Short mmCIF file of C-alpha atoms in Angstrom, two decimals:
data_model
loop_
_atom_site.label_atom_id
_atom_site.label_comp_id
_atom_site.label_asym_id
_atom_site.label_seq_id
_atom_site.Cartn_x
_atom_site.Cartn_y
_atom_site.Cartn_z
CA UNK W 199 5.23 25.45 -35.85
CA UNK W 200 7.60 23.95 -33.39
CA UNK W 201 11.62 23.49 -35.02
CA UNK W 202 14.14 20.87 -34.15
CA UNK W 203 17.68 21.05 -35.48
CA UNK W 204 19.45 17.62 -35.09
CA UNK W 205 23.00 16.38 -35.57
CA UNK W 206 25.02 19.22 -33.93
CA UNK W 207 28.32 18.03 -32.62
CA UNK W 208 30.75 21.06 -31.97
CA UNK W 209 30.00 23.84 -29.56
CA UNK W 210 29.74 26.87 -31.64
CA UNK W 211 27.53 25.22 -34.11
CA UNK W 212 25.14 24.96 -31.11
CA UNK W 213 25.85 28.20 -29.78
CA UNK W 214 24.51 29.79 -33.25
CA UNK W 215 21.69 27.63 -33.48
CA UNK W 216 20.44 28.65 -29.80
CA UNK W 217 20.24 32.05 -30.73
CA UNK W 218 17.65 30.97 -33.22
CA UNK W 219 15.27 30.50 -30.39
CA UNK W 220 14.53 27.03 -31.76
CA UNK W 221 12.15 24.74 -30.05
CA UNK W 222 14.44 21.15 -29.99
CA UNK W 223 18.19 20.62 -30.55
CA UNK W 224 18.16 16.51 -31.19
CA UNK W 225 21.37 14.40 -30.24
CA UNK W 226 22.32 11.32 -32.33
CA UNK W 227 23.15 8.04 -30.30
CA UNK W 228 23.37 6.25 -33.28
CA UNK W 229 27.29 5.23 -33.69
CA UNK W 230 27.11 4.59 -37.32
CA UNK W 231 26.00 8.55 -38.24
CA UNK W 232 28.62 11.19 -38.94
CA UNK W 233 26.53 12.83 -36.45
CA UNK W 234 27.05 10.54 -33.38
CA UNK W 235 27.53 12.78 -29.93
CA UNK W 236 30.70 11.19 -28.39
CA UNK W 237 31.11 13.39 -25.51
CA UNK W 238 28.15 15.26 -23.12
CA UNK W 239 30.04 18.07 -22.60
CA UNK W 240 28.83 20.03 -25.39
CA UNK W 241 25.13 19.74 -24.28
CA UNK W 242 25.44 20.01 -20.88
CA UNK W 243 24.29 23.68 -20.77
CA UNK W 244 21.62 24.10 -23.64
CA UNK W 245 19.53 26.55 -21.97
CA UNK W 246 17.07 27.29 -24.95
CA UNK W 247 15.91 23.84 -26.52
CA UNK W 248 14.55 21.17 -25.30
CA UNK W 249 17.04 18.12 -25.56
CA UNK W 250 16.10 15.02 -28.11
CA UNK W 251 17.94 12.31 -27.29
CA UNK W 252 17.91 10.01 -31.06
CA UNK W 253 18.44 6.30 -31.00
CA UNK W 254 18.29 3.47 -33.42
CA UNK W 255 17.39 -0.14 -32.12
CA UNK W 256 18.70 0.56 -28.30
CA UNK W 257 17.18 -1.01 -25.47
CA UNK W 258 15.21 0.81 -22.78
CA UNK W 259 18.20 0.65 -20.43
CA UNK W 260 21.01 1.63 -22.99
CA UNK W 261 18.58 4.92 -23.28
CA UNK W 262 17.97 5.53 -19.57
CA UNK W 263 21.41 5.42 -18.92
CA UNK W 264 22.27 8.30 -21.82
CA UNK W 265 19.11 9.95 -20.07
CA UNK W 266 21.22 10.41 -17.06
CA UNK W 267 24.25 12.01 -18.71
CA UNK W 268 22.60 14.28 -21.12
CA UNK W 269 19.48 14.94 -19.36
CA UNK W 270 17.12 15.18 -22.29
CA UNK W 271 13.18 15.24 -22.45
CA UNK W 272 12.47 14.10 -25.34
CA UNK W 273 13.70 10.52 -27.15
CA UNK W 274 13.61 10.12 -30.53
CA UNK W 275 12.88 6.42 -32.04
CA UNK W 276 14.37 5.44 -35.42
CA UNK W 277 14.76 1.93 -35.71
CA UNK W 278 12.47 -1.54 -35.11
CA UNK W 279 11.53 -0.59 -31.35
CA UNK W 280 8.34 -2.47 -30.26
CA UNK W 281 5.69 -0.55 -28.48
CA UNK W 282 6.69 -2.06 -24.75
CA UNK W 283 10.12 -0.24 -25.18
CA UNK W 284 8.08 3.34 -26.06
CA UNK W 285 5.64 2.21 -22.69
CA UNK W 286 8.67 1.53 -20.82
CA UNK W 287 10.24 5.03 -21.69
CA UNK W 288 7.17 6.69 -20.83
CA UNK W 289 6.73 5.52 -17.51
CA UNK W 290 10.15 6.79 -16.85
CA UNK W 291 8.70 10.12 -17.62
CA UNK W 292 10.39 10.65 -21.57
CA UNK W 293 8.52 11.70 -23.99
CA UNK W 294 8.45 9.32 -27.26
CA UNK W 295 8.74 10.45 -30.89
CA UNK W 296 9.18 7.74 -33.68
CA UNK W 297 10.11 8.35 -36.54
CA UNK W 298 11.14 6.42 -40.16
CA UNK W 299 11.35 7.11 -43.46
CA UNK W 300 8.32 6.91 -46.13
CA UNK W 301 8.75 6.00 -49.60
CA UNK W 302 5.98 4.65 -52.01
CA UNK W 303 6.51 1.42 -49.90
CA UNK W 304 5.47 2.80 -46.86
CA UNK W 305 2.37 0.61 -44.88
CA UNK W 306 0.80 3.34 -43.44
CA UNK W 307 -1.49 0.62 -40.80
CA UNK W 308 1.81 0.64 -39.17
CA UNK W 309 0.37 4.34 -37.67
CA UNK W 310 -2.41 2.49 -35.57
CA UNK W 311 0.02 0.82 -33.63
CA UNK W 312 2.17 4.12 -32.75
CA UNK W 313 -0.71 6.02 -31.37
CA UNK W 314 1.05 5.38 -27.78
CA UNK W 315 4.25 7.76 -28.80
CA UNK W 316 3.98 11.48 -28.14
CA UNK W 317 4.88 12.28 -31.75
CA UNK W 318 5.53 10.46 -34.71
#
């Protein structure tokens, strides 16, 4: 089992959770959450998680440029993003998670099409 914490904002919040030895610490881009990283300098030094960089309907350029201030590896897809954006963001060497939320709505066809992302 591989864990990801998301949403941390203040540096001793991340400071505990790094001494959990846990796998991903995710970083919301998403201006509209409570969670929304504002500044880089907090992550700049995360020496025990991978980095997820989380966005919500942003293009391919708007996340290649937070690439180069936060440095993550990973970026996290939550919105409407076609499958050229996650093609795009893999051949700049990111790896692509999507993720949404299921209810007893969900189309689960929609799968077939994400088979290009890393994770989902």
């Amino acid at each position: 089992m591989q864990i990801k914490v998301c949403g941390l904002k203040y540096p001793e919040n991340i400071s505990d959770i790094l001494e959990t030895n846990v796998d991903y610490l995710g970083m919301i881009f998403h201006p509209q959450s409570a969670r929304f990283v504002s500044s880089a300098n907090n992550y700049k030094s995360i020496p025990n998680a991978k980095k997820v960089g989380v966005f919500v309907n942003k293009s391919a350029d708007e996340i290649i440029n937070f690439h180069k201030d936060y440095q993550f590896n990973t970026v996290q897809l939550h919105g409407n993003e076609s499958n050229d954006l996650v093609i795009e963001l893999k051949n700049k060497g990111l790896n692509v998670w999507k993720a949404f939320g299921v209810d007893i709505h969900f189309n689960f066809d929609i799968l077939n099409n994400l088979a290009i992302c890393n994770a989902i």
